XYZ file of C-alpha atoms in Angstrom:
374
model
C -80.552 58.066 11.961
C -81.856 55.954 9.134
C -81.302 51.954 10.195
C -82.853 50.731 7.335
C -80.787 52.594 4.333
C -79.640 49.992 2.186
C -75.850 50.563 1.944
C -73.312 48.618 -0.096
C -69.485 48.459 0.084
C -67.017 47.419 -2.571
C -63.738 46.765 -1.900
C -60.418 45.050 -2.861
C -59.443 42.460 -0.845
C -61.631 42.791 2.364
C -60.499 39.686 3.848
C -56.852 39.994 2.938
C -53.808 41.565 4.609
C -52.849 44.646 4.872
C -53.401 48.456 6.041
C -56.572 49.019 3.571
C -57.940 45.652 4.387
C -57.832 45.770 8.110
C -59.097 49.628 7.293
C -61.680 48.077 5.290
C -63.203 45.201 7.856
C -63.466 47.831 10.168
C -65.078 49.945 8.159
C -67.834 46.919 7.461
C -67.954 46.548 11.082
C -69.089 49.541 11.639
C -71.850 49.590 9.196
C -73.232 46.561 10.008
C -73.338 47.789 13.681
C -75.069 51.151 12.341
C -77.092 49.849 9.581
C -79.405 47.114 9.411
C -79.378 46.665 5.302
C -75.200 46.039 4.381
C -73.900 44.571 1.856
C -70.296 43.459 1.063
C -69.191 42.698 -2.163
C -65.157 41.390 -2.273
C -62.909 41.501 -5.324
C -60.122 38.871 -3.907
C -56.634 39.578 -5.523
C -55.248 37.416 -2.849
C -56.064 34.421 -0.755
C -58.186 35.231 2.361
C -56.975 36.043 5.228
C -60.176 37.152 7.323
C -63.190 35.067 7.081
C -66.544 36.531 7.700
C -67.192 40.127 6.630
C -68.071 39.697 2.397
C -71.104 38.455 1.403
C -69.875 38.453 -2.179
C -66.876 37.240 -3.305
C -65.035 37.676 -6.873
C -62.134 36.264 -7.923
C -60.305 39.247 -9.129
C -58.917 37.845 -12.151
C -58.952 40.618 -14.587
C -60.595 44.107 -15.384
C -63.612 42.145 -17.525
C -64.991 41.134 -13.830
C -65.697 44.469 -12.978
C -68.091 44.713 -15.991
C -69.988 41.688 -14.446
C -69.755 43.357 -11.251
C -71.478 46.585 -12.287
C -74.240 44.590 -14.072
C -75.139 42.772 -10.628
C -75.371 46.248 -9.512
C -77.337 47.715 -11.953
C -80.068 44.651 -11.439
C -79.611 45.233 -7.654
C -80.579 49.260 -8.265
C -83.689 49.468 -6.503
C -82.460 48.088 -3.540
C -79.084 50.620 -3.391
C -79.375 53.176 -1.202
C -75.326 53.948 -1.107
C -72.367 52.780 -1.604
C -68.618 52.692 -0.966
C -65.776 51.744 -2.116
C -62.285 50.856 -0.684
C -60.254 51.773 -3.778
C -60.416 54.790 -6.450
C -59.662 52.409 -9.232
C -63.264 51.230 -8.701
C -64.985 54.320 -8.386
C -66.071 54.631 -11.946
C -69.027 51.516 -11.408
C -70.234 54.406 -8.632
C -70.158 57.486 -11.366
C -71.880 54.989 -14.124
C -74.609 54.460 -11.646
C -74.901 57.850 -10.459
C -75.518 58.877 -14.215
C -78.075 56.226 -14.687
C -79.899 55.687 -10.807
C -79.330 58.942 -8.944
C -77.056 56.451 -6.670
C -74.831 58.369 -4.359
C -71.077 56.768 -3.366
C -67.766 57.965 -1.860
C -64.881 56.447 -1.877
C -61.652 55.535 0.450
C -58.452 56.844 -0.031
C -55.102 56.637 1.508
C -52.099 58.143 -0.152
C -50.105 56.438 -3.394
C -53.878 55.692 -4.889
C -54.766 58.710 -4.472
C -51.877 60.990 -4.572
C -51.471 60.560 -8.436
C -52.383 61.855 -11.517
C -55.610 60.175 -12.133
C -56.734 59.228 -15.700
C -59.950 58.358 -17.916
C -62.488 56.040 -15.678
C -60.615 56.455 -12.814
C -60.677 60.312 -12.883
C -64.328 60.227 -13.742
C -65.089 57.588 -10.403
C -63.263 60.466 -8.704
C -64.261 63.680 -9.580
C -68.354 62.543 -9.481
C -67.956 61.001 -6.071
C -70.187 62.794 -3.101
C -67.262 62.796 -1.065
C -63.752 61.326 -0.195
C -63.037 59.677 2.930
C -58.956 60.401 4.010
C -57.321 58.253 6.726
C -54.986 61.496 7.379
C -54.049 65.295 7.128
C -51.084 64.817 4.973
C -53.166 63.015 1.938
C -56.333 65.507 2.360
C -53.372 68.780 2.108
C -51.946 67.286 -0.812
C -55.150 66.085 -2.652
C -54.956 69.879 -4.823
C -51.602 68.986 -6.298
C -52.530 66.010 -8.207
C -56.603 67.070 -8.600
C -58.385 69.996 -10.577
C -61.444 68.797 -8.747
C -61.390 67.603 -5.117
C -64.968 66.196 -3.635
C -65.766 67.248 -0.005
C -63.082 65.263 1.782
C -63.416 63.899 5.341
C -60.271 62.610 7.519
C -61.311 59.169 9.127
C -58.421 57.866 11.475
C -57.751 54.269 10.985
C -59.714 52.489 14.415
C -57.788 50.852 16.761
C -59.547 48.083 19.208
C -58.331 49.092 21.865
C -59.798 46.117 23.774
C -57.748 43.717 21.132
C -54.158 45.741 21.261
C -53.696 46.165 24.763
C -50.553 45.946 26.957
C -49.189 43.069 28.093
C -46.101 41.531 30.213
C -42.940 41.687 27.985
C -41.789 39.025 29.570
C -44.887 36.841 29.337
C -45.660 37.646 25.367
C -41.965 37.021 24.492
C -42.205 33.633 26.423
C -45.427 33.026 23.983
C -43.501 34.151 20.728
C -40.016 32.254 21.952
C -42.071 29.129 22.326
C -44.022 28.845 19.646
C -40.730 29.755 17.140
C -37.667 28.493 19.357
C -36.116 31.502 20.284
C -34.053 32.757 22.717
C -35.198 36.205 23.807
C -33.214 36.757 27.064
C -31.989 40.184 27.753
C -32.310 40.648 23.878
C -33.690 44.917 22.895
C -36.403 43.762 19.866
C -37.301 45.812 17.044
C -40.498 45.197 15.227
C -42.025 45.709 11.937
C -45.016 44.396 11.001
C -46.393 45.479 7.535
C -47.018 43.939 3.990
C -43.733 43.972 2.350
C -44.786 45.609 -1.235
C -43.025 45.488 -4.312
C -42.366 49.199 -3.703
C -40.339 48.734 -0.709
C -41.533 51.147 0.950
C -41.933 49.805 4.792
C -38.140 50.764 5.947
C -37.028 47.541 6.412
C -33.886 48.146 5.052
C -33.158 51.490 7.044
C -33.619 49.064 10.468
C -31.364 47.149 9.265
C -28.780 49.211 8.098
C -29.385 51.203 11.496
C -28.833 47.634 13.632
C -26.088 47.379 11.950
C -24.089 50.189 12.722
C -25.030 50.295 15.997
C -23.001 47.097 16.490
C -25.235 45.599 19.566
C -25.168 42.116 18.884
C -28.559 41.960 21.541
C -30.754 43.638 19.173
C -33.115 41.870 17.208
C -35.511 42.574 14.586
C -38.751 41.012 14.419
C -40.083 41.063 10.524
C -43.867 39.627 10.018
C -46.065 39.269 7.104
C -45.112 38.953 3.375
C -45.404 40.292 0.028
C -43.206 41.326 -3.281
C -40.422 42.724 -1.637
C -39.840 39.503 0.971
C -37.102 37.457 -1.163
C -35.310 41.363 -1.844
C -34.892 42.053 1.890
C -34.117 38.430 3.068
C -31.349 38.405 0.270
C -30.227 41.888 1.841
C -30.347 40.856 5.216
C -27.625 37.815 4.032
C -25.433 40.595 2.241
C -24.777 42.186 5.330
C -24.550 39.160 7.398
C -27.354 40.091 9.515
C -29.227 36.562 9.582
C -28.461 36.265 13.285
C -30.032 39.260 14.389
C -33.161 39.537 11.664
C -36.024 36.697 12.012
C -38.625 36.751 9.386
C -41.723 34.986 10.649
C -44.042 35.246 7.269
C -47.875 35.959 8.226
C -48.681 35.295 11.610
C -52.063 34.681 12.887
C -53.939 37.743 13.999
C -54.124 36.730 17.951
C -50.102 36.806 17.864
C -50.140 40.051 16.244
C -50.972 41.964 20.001
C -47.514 39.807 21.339
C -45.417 40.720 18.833
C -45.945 44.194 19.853
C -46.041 43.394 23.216
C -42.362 41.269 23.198
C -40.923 44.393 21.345
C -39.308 47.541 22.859
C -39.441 49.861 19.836
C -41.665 49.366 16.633
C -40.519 50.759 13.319
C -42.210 52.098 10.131
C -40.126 54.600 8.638
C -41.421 55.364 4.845
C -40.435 58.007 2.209
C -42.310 60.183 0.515
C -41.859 60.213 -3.183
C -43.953 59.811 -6.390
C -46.320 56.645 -6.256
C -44.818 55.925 -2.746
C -45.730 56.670 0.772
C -48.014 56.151 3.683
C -51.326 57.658 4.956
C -51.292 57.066 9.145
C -49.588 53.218 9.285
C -52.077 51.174 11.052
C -48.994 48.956 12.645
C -47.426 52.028 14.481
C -51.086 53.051 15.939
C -51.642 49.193 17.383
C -48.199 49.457 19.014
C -48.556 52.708 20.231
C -52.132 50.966 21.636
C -50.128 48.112 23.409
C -47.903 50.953 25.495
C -44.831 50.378 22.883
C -43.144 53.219 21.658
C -42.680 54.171 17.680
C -40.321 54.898 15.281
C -42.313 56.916 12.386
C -40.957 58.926 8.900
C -41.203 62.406 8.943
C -41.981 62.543 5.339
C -45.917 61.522 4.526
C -48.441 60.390 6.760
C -46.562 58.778 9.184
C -45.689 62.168 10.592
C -49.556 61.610 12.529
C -48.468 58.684 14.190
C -46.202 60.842 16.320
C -48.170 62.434 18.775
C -47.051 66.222 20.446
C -49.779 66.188 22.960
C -48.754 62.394 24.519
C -44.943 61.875 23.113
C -45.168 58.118 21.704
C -42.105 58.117 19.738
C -39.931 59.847 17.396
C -40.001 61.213 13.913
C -36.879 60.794 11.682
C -35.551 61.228 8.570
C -35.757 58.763 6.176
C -32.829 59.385 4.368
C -30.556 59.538 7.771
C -29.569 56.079 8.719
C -27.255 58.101 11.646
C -30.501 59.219 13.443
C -32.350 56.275 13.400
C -29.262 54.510 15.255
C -28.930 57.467 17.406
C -33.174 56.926 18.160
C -32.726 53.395 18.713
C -29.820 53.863 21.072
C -31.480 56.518 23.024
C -34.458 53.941 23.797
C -31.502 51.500 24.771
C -30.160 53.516 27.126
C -33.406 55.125 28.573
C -35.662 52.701 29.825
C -37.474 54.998 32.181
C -38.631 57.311 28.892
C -39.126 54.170 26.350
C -41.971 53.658 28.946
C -42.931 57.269 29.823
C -43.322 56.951 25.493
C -45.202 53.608 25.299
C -47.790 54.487 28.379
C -48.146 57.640 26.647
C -49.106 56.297 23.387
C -52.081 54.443 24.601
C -53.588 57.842 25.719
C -52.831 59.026 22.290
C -54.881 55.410 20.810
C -57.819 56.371 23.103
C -58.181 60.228 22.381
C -57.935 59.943 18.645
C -58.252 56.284 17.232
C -60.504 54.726 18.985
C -63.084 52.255 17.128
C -65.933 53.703 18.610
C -65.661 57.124 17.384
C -64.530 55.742 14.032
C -67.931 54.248 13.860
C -69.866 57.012 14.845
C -68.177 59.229 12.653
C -68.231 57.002 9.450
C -71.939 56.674 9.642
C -72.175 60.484 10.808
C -70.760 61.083 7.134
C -72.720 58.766 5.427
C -76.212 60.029 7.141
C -74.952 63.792 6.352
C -74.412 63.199 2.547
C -77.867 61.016 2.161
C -79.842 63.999 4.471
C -78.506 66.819 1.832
């Protein structure tokens, strides 16, 4: 291996929140491990989040910056070995310097930016890229539907540190959580989602909730972290259906929480649909659980499928569109302990076999080496 290739990565919102952002620092961290020339370029839509992995930041402000962006690069040439990009939308500053410099790039994708009809520069970023990196099965199956041309695709996992997400006492990380937000936790069954709530809506918030509530348990909580679009929509949902008492919004939480929040809960829920413009690639919040010995509650509809694992059962699948079994899932983890832990031990072994950071490194620069050696 080449240590001294000059690579460069360009992405959206490095330091924010988020699946592709988290996706993304890890993603630096493993170049900068394998590679002794990196360098990050950040277009910020958002405030940071995540100090400490661009060396470049740009206010994303509007399209006109990326023109600045690819003139930088263009002066920069000589000292470009490859680069990468986090987001198709910026893929056509790669092609243009492909054309002109022989510079090779690939870029990131993850479902909804992908899985769409692609148009003028963005189609041309895609179709002239060396190769696309997929974080799972589902997105790299469907790629044909939506593409006339696919690049040589590779499935990357999203990494888990498994040395960050790790199990801990229930009893001790909800005594962390219930002090630092004055709660009450005792003998309380908590539900946990903790994902950017987008303006598509997406995340299944509301499908916990409408789940909790016909259940009729008034123990049950649900933990909600994190922001976004869609906040205000499900808060003002959550008050239609008099659910305040058992639904606590925290906001963003800082990231050393994030391992107790999975670690106070007894189920964790993602549970997204699959339709046009919508969906998820592997969610990175059900992984992390499943790495703190939690069990999961996945859609059986897009990438979430993966998070499910046949080999180590860490959870369940369900329908998105069937609020009856997701109350019958939840109430099955109520009433079996002994197999909500049999799940979340076995969902660590799942972490380890297939997520684990260190083979997302070694695999992310295996790809990068391959395509420069051709």
């Amino acid at each position: 291996m080449d240590r001294k290739r000059k690579i460069v990565f360009i992405g959206f919102d490095i330091e924010g929140t988020g699946g592709i952002s988290t996706y993304s620092r890890y993603q630096v961290r493993a170049l900068r491990e394998s590679f002794e020339n990196v360098r990050v370029y950040t277009l910020d839509k958002f405030d940071k989040q995540h100090n400490g992995y661009s060396d470049i930041t740009i206010k994303y402000t509007n399209k006109l910056l990326l023109v600045k962006l690819l003139f930088n690069l263009i002066k920069e040439q000589k000292n470009i070995d490859f680069i990468i990009f986090n987001h198709v939308n910026l893929s056509f500053l790669g092609a243009i310097l492909k054309k002109l410099y022989k510079i090779r790039y690939m870029i990131f994708g993850y479902n909804t930016d992908v899985l769409i009809n692609l148009k003028g520069l963005y189609e041309f970023g895609f179709k002239n890229s060396e190769a696309i990196g997929i974080d799972c099965k589902y997105t790299i199956d469907r790629l044909k539907e939506f593409h006339n041309f696919v690049p040589t695709t590779h499935l990357l996992y999203d990494p888990i540190d498994t040395n960050f997400f790790k199990p801990n006492n229930q009893k001790e990380s909800q005594n962390i959580i219930a002090k630092k937000y004055n709660l009450n936790l005792s003998d309380k069954f908590i539900i946990t989602t903790i994902a950017l709530m987008r303006k598509s809506g997406n995340k299944g918030h509301r499908l916990i909730i409408d789940a909790i509530k016909k259940i009729n348990n008034k123990n049950i909580l649900y933990f909600v972290t994190s922001g976004g679009e869609d906040k205000k929509n499900i808060e003002r949902y959550v008050k239609n259906n008099n659910m305040q008492k058992q639904v606590i919004f925290f906001g963003f939480v800082e990231n050393e929480l994030i391992p107790h929040f999975y670690n106070s809960s007894d189920l964790v829920a993602l549970i997204s649909k699959n339709e046009y413009g919508k969906g998820e690639g592997v969610p990175l919040g059900l992984i992390e659980a499943s790495s703190c010995e939690v069990p999961i509650l996945a859609g059986d509809e897009d990438g979430s499928y993966e998070a499910i694992s046949d080999k180590f059962p860490n959870g369940f699948r369900v329908n998105p569109r069937n609020i009856d079994e997701i109350a019958e899932k939840i109430k099955f983890y109520i009433d079996n302990p002994d197999i909500k832990k049999e799940h979340g031990e076995n969902g660590r072994k799942f972490v380890i076999e297939e997520f684990e950071y260190s083979k997302f490194r070694d695999k992310q620069t295996s790809i990068i080496e391959s395509i420069l050696n051709d």
